[in-house]
XYZ file of C-alpha atoms in Angstrom:
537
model
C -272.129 33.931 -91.329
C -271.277 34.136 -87.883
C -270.679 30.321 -86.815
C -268.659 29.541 -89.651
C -266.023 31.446 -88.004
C -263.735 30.070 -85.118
C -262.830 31.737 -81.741
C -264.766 33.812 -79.796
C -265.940 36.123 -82.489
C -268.357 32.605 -84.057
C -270.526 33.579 -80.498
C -271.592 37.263 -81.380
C -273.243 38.990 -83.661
C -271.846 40.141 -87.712
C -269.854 43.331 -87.359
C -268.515 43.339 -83.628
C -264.914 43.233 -82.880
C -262.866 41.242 -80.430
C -259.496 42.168 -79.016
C -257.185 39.498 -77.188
C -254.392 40.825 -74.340
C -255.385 44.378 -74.578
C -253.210 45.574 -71.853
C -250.269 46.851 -73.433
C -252.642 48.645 -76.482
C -254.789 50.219 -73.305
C -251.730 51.628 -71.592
C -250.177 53.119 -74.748
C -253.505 54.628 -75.326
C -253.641 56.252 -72.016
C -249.961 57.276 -71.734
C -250.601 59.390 -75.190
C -253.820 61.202 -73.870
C -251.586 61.452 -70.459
C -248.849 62.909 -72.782
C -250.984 65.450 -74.030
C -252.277 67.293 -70.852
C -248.649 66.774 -68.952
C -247.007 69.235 -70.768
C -249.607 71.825 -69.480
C -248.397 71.194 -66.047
C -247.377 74.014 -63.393
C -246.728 77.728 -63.974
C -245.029 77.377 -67.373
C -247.279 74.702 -68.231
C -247.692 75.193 -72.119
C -251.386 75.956 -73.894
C -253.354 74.027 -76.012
C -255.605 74.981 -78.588
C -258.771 72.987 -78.588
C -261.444 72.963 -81.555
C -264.304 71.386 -80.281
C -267.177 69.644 -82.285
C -269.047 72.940 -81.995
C -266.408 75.183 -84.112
C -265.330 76.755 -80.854
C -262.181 77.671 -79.726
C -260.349 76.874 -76.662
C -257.102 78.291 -75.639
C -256.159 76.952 -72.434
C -253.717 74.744 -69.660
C -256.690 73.762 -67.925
C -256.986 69.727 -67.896
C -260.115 69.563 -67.352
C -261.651 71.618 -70.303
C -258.934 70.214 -72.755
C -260.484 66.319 -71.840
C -264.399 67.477 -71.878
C -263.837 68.961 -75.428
C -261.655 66.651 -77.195
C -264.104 64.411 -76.977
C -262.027 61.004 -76.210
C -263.305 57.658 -77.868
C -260.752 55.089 -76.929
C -262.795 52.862 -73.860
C -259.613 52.823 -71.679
C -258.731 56.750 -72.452
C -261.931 57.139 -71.288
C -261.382 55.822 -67.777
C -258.660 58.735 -67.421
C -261.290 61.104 -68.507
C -263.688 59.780 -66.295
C -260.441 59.992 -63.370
C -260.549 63.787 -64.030
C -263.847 64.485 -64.049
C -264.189 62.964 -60.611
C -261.243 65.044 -59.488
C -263.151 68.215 -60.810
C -266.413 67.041 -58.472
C -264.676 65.961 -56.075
C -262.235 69.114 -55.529
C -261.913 71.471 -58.291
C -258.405 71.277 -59.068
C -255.446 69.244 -59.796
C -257.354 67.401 -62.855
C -254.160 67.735 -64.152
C -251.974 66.117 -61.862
C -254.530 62.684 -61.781
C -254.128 62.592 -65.322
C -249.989 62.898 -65.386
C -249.760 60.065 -62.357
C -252.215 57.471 -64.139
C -250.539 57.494 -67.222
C -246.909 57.300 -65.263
C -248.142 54.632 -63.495
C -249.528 52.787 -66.737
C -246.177 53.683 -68.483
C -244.573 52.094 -65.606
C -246.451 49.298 -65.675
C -245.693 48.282 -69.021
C -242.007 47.598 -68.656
C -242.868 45.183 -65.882
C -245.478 43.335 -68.527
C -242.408 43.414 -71.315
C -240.102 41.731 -68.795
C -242.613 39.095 -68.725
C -244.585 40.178 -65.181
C -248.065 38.919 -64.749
C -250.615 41.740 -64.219
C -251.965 40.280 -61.137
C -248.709 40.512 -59.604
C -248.223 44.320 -61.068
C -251.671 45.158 -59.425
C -251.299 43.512 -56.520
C -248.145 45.655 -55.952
C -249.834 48.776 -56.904
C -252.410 48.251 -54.306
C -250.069 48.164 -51.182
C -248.231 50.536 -52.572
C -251.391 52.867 -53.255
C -252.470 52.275 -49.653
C -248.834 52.995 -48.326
C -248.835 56.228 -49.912
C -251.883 57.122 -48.709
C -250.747 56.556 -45.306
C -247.573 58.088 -45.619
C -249.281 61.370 -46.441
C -250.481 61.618 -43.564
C -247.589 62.366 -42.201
C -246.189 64.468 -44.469
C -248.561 67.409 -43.416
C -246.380 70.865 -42.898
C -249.154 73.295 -41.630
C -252.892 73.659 -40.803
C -255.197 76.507 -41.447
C -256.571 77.747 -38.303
C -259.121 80.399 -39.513
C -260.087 79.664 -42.861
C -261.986 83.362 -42.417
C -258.138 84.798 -42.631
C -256.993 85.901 -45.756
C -253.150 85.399 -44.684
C -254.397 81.936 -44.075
C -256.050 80.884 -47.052
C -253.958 83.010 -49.663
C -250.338 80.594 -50.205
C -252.594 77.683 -50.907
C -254.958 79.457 -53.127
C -252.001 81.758 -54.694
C -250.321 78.410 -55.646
C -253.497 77.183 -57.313
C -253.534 80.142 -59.403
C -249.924 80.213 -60.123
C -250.406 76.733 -62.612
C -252.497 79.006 -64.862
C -252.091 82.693 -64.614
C -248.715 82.839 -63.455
C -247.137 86.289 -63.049
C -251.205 87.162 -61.625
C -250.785 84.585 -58.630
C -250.537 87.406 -56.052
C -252.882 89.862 -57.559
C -255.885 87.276 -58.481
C -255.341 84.984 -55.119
C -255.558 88.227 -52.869
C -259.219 88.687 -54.851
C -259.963 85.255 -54.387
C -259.655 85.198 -50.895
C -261.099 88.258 -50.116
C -264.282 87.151 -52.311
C -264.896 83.818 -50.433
C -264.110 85.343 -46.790
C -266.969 87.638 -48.071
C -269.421 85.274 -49.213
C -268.529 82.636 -46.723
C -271.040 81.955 -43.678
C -269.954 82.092 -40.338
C -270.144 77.988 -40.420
C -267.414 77.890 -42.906
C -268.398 74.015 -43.879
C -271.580 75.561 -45.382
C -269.433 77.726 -47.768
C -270.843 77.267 -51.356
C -268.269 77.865 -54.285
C -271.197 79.559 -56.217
C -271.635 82.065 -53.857
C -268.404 83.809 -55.795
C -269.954 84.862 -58.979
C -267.792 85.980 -62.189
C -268.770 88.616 -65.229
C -266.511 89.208 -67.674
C -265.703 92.390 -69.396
C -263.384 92.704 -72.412
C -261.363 95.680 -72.454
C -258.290 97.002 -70.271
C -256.021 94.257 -68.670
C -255.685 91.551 -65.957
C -254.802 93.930 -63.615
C -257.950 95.895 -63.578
C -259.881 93.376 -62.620
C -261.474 94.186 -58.989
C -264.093 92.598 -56.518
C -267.610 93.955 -55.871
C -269.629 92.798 -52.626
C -273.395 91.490 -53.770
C -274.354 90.900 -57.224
C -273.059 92.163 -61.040
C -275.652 92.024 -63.835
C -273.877 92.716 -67.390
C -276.533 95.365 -68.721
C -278.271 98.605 -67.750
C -281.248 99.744 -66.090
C -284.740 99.820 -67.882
C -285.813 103.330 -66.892
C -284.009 106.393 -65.881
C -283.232 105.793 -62.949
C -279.730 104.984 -62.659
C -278.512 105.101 -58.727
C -280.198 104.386 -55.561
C -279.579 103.883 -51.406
C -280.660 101.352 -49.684
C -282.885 99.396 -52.160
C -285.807 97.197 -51.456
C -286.468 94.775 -54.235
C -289.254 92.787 -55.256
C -288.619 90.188 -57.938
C -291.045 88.802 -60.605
C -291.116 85.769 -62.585
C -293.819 87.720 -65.503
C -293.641 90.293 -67.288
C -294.449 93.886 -65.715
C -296.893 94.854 -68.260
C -300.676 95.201 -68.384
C -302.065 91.601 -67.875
C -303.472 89.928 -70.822
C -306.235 87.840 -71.076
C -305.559 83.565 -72.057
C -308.402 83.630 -74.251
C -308.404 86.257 -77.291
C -311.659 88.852 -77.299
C -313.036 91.754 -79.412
C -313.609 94.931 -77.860
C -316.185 96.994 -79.670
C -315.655 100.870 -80.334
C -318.033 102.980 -81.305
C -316.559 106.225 -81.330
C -313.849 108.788 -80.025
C -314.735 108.718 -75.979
C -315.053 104.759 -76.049
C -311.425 104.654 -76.957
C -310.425 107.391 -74.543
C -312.398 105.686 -72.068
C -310.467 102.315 -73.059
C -306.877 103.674 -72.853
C -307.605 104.915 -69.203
C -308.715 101.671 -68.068
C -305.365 100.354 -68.782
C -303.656 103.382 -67.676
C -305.633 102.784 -64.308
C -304.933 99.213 -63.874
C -301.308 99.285 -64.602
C -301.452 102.669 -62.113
C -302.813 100.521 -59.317
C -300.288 97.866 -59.900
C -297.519 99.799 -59.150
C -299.043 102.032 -56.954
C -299.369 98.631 -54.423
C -295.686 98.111 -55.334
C -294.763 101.334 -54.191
C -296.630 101.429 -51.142
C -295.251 98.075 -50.089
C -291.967 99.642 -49.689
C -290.387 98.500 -53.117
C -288.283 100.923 -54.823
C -286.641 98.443 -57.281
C -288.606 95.900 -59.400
C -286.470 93.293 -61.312
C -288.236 90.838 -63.882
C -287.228 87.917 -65.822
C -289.535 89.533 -68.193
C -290.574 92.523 -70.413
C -291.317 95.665 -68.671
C -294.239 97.814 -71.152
C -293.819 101.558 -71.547
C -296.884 102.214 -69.479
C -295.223 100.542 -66.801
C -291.788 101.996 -67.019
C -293.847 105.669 -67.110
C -295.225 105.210 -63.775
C -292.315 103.589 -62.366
C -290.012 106.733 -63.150
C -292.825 109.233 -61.640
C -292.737 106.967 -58.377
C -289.056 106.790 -58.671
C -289.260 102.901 -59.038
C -286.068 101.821 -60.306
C -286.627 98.773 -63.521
C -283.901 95.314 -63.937
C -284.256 93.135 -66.407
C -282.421 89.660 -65.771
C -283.130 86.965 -68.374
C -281.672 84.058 -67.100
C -283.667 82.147 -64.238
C -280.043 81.188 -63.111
C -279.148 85.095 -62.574
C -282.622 85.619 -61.055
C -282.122 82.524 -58.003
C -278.653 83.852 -57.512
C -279.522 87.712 -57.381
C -282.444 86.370 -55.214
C -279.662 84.667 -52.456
C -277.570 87.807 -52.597
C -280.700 90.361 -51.509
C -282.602 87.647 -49.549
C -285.889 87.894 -51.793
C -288.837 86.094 -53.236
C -289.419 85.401 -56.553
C -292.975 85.988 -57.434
C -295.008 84.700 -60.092
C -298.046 87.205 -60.030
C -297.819 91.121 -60.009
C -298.596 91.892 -56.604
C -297.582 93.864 -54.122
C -294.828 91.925 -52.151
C -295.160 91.564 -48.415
C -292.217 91.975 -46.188
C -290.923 88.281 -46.510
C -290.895 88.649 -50.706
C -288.854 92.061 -50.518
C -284.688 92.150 -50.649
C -283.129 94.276 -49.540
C -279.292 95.923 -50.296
C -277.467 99.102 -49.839
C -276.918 100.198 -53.219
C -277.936 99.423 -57.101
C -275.840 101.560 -59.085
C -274.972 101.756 -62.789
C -271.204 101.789 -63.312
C -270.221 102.271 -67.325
C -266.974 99.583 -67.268
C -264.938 99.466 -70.610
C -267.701 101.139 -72.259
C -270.418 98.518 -71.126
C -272.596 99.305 -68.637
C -273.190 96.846 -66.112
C -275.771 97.206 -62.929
C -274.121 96.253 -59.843
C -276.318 95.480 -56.464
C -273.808 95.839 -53.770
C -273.724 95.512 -49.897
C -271.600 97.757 -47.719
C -270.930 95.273 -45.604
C -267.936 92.749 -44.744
C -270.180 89.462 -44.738
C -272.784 89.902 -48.112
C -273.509 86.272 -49.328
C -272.546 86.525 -52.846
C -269.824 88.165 -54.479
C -268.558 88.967 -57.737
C -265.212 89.374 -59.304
C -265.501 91.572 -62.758
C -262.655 90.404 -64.734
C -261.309 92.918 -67.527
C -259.043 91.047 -70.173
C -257.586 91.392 -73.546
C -260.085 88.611 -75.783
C -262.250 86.127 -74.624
C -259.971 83.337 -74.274
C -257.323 85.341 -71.741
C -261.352 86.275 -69.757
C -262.201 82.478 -69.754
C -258.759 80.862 -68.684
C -258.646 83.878 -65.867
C -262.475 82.632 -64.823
C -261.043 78.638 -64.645
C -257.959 80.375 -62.614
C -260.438 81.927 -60.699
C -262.883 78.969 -60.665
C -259.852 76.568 -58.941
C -258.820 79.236 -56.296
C -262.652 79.034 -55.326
C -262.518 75.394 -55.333
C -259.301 75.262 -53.100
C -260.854 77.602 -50.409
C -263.802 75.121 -50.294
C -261.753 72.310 -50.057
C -259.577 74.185 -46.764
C -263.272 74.305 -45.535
C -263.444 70.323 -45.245
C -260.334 69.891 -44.492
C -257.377 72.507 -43.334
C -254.184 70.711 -43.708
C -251.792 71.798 -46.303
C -248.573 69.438 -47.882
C -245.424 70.939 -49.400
C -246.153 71.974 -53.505
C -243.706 71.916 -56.327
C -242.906 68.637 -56.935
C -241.225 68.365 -52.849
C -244.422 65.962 -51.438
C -243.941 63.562 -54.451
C -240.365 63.505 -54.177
C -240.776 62.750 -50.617
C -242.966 59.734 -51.277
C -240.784 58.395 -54.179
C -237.944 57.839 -51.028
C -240.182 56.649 -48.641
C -241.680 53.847 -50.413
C -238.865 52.802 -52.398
C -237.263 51.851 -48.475
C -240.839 50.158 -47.945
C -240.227 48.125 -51.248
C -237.643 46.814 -50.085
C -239.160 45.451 -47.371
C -241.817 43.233 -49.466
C -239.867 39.732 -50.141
C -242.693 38.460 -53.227
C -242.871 39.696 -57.232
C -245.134 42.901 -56.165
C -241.863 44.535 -54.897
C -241.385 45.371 -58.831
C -244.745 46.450 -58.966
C -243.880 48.882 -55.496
C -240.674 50.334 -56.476
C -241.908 51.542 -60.593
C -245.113 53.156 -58.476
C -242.711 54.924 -56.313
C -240.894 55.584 -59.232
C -243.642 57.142 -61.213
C -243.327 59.988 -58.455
C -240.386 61.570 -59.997
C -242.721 62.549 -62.733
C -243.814 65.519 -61.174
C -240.380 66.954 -60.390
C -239.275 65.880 -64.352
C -242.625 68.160 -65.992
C -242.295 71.026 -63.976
C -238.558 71.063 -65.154
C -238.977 70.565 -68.738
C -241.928 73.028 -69.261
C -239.780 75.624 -67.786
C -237.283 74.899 -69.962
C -235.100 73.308 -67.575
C -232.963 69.046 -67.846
C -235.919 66.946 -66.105
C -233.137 64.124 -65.326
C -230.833 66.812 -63.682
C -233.626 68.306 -61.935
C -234.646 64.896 -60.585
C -231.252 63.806 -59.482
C -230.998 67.107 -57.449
C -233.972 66.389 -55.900
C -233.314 63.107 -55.028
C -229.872 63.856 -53.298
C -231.399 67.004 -51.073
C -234.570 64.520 -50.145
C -231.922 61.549 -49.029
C -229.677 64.535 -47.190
C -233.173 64.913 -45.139
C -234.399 68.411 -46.851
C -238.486 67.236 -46.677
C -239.626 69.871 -48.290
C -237.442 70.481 -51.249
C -238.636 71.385 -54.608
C -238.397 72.508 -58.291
C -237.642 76.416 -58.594
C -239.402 77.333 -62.246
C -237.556 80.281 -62.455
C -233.463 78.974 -62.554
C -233.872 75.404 -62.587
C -232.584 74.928 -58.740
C -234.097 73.183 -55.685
C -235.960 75.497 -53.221
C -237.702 74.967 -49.940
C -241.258 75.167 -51.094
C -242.337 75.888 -47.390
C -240.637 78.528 -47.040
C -241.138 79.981 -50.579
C -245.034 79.771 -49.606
C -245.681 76.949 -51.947
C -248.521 74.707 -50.547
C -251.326 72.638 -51.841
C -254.323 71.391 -49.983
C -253.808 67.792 -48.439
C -257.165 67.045 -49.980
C -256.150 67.546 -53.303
C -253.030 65.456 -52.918
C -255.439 62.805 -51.176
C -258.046 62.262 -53.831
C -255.847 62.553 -57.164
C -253.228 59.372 -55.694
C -255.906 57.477 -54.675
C -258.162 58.431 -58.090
C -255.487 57.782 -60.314
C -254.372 54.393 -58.365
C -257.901 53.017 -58.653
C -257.756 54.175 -62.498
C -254.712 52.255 -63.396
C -255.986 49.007 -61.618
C -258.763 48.997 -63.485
C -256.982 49.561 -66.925
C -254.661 46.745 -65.631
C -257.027 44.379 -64.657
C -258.887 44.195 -68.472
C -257.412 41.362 -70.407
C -260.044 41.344 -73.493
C -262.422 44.261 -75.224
C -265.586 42.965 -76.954
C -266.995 45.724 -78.879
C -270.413 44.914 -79.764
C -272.082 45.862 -83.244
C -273.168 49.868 -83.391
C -276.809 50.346 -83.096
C -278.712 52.307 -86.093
C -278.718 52.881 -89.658
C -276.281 53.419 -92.196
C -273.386 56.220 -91.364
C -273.630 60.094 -92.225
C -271.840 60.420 -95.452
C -268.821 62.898 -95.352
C -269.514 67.177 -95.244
C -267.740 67.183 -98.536
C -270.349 64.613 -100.134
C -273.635 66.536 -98.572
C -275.961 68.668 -100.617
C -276.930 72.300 -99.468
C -280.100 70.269 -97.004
């Protein structure tokens, strides 16, 4: 009986909870999910194994698909998950790094609430100093990318992208990268779409044999014979390339032997004078998201009509931007607007799979495809998200070319430069200032331990060459040293640097700013009893 009881909790309904001064339970929360994905961070960046809700497995470093299949209840976590997927829309990459800096930030936070700070005063601090940073990297650019349509341009950024998840494959898979979105980039490079770089992955071989194909890769054979051709036109269907059926069902009646002859030619005549139009158009490759009947494949391979099958309606829209063709719903002939057009379909057997690959000769195809070969199907996935944020960092050179120093340098950089400009701020939020510029060092600390490396030592280094005026110095993974990162070709997009501060600020204002969680009563009926207490239905 709800208004027996005192408090707040004698307002709502039976069975909903009420937690006072949340704050320090929120950051703990979100400094153990934070915990969890740091330790994936940079090239040694560790793996975790993921068992989602499905039974599948996930082997990965990738941020972004360990948070979207752990499935993360806790309301506060969630903000942090919510944090990274906006980072993933936004630009593709660094998921990772928003994740790390909120939950520094939050960890920071909370020994300014233990020595008896008042949150307003902690977010207040973090606000200038959110803003500060913001405008400090702006000045912290090193470089611009003239010519995003130059693969010496593009390729440190993107190779440094690939380096936090295939490293030892940077070089080989950025080079592929680059080459595939010069290719499938328009001469307006703003217009570039990221899935105009298509992936299929084969099993089989290993990393290394993984190459680039101009135009379009279906994962399956032809339907007919006919297994190579020059300069293709295509016509697409939507239906089935069959004889057409009736809606409504009806009884043909027989009488005897020439009745069914006579029968069996009509439908060898009609399906003749369907593809006879076809052929006539100019056609010489049909592709359905259909069947294809026997009758039909007979008279394709005496007219030397070459037969695709693609089931997915997703394929079909993307095959249709690579040729530049219709997709038609009827079996007609196709005028000269429907038909694509392309240099080559060929068959190529890969890994003992044969796969049919549409390709253009040409430098500037829009679509292209990147057939990765691979051990098992967790090495093919985590190479498709390596692949997938090398994409994503080309588009985001697209909208904006500047590039910051990478391995830890920028951050370090920023830690200096606002702890002078806390200093400067005479009221309680200079507290608030100098942990957020501390929280910086957290970068430089991760990419140390993962490699195996003392995260304090590798801090203090840093620290000294930064306040000695080296700008750009950073963690080496390899000896646990400071190295120029400009000159060792380590760069990240200023974009991505950009959105995940200013993400993960906003993030940790909001945790900060909640000072009670009323968790109202859970809709429906009684709860699914445990697998162990189910019977066989």
């Amino acid at each position: 009986m709800s208004f027996m009881q005192n408090g707040p909790q004698s307002m709502l309904k039976d069975g909903s909870t009420f937690v006072d001064d949340p704050v320090v339970k929120n950051i703990q929360a979100c400094r153990e999910l934070a915990k969890i994905t740091r330790s994936s961070l940079g090239p040694y960046g560790l793996c975790k194994m993921v068992i989602n809700n499905l039974n599948k497995l996930f082997v990965t470093h990738d941020a972004a698909t360990i948070l979207r299949e752990m499935e993360v209840e806790h309301p506060a976590a969630k903000l942090l998950v919510q944090a990274s997927n906006a980072m993933q829309q936004e630009v593709g990459d660094g998921t990772n790094f928003v994740v790390t800096l909120a939950g520094e930030f939050l960890s920071q936070a909370e020994s300014l609430i233990r020595m008896g700070l008042h949150a307003s005063d902690i977010i207040e601090g973090y606000k200038k100093a959110g803003n500060k940073s913001l405008e400090l990297l702006e000045k912290m650019t090193v470089q611009n990318v003239d010519d995003c349509l130059v693969k010496e341009n593009v390729i440190p950024a993107i190779r440094t992208a690939i380096a936090s998840k295939q490293y030892g494959y940077e070089n080989f898979l950025a080079d592929l990268v680059a080459q595939a979105c010069i290719n499938a980039c328009p001469s307006d490079v703003r217009g570039f779409n990221v899935d105009s770089v298509r992936v299929v992955k084969l099993d089989g071989e290993s990393i290394l044999s993984t190459k680039l194909i101009r135009g379009f890769v279906i994962g399956r054979s032809t339907e007919n014979t006919l297994k190579h051709l020059k300069k293709a036109k295509i016509a697409v269907y939507s239906c089935a390339v069959d004889i057409p059926s009736l809606e409504t069902k009806g009884t043909a009646l027989i009488e005897n032997a020439e009745d069914l002859i006579q029968y069996s030619k009509k439908e060898e005549d009609v399906m003749q004078d369907i593809i006879t139009n076809i052929h006539k158009s100019g056609a010489n490759v049909i592709v359905s998201n259909s069947t294809f009947g026997d009758l039909a494949l007979h008279f394709m391979n005496r007219f030397g009509i070459m037969g695709v099958r693609v089931p997915s309606k997703w394929e079909i829209r993307r095959l249709c931007s690579a040729v530049s063709a219709r997709v038609m719903n009827r079996l007609d002939a196709p005028t000269t607007e429907d038909l694509g057009t392309c240099d080559a379909v060929d068959v190529v057997d890969v890994g003992g799979k044969s796969i049919t690959v549409f390709a253009q000769d040409r430098d500037d195809s829009k679509l292209s495809t990147i057939v990765i070969r691979g051990a098992t199907q967790n090495v093919l996935e985590d190479v498709e998200r390596a692949i997938d944020d090398g994409v994503n960092i080309f588009k985001a050179l697209t909208k904006d070319k500047r590039l910051v120093a990478g391995a830890g340098a920028l951050e370090m950089e920023l830690q200096k430069e606002l702890t002078h400009y806390a200093e400067s701020n005479p009221g309680l939020d200079q507290y608030a200032v100098r942990k957020f510029a501390s929280s910086f060092e957290v970068v430089g600390r991760t990419l140390a331990e993962v490699s195996g490396f003392n995260g304090t030592d590798m801090v203090t280094r840093l620290e000294v060459d930064h306040n000695a005026g080296k700008k750009h110095q950073g963690v080496n993974v390899e000896d646990g040293t400071t190295l120029d990162a400009l000159q060792a070709g380590i760069v990240d997009p200023y974009l991505t640097k950009y959105w995940a501060i200013r993400l993960a600020t906003d993030t940790v204002l909001t945790v900060l700013s909640v000072n009670q969680i009323i968790v109202a009563k859970q809709a429906g009926g009684p709860k699914n009893r445990q697998d162990q207490a189910r019977d066989e239905d």
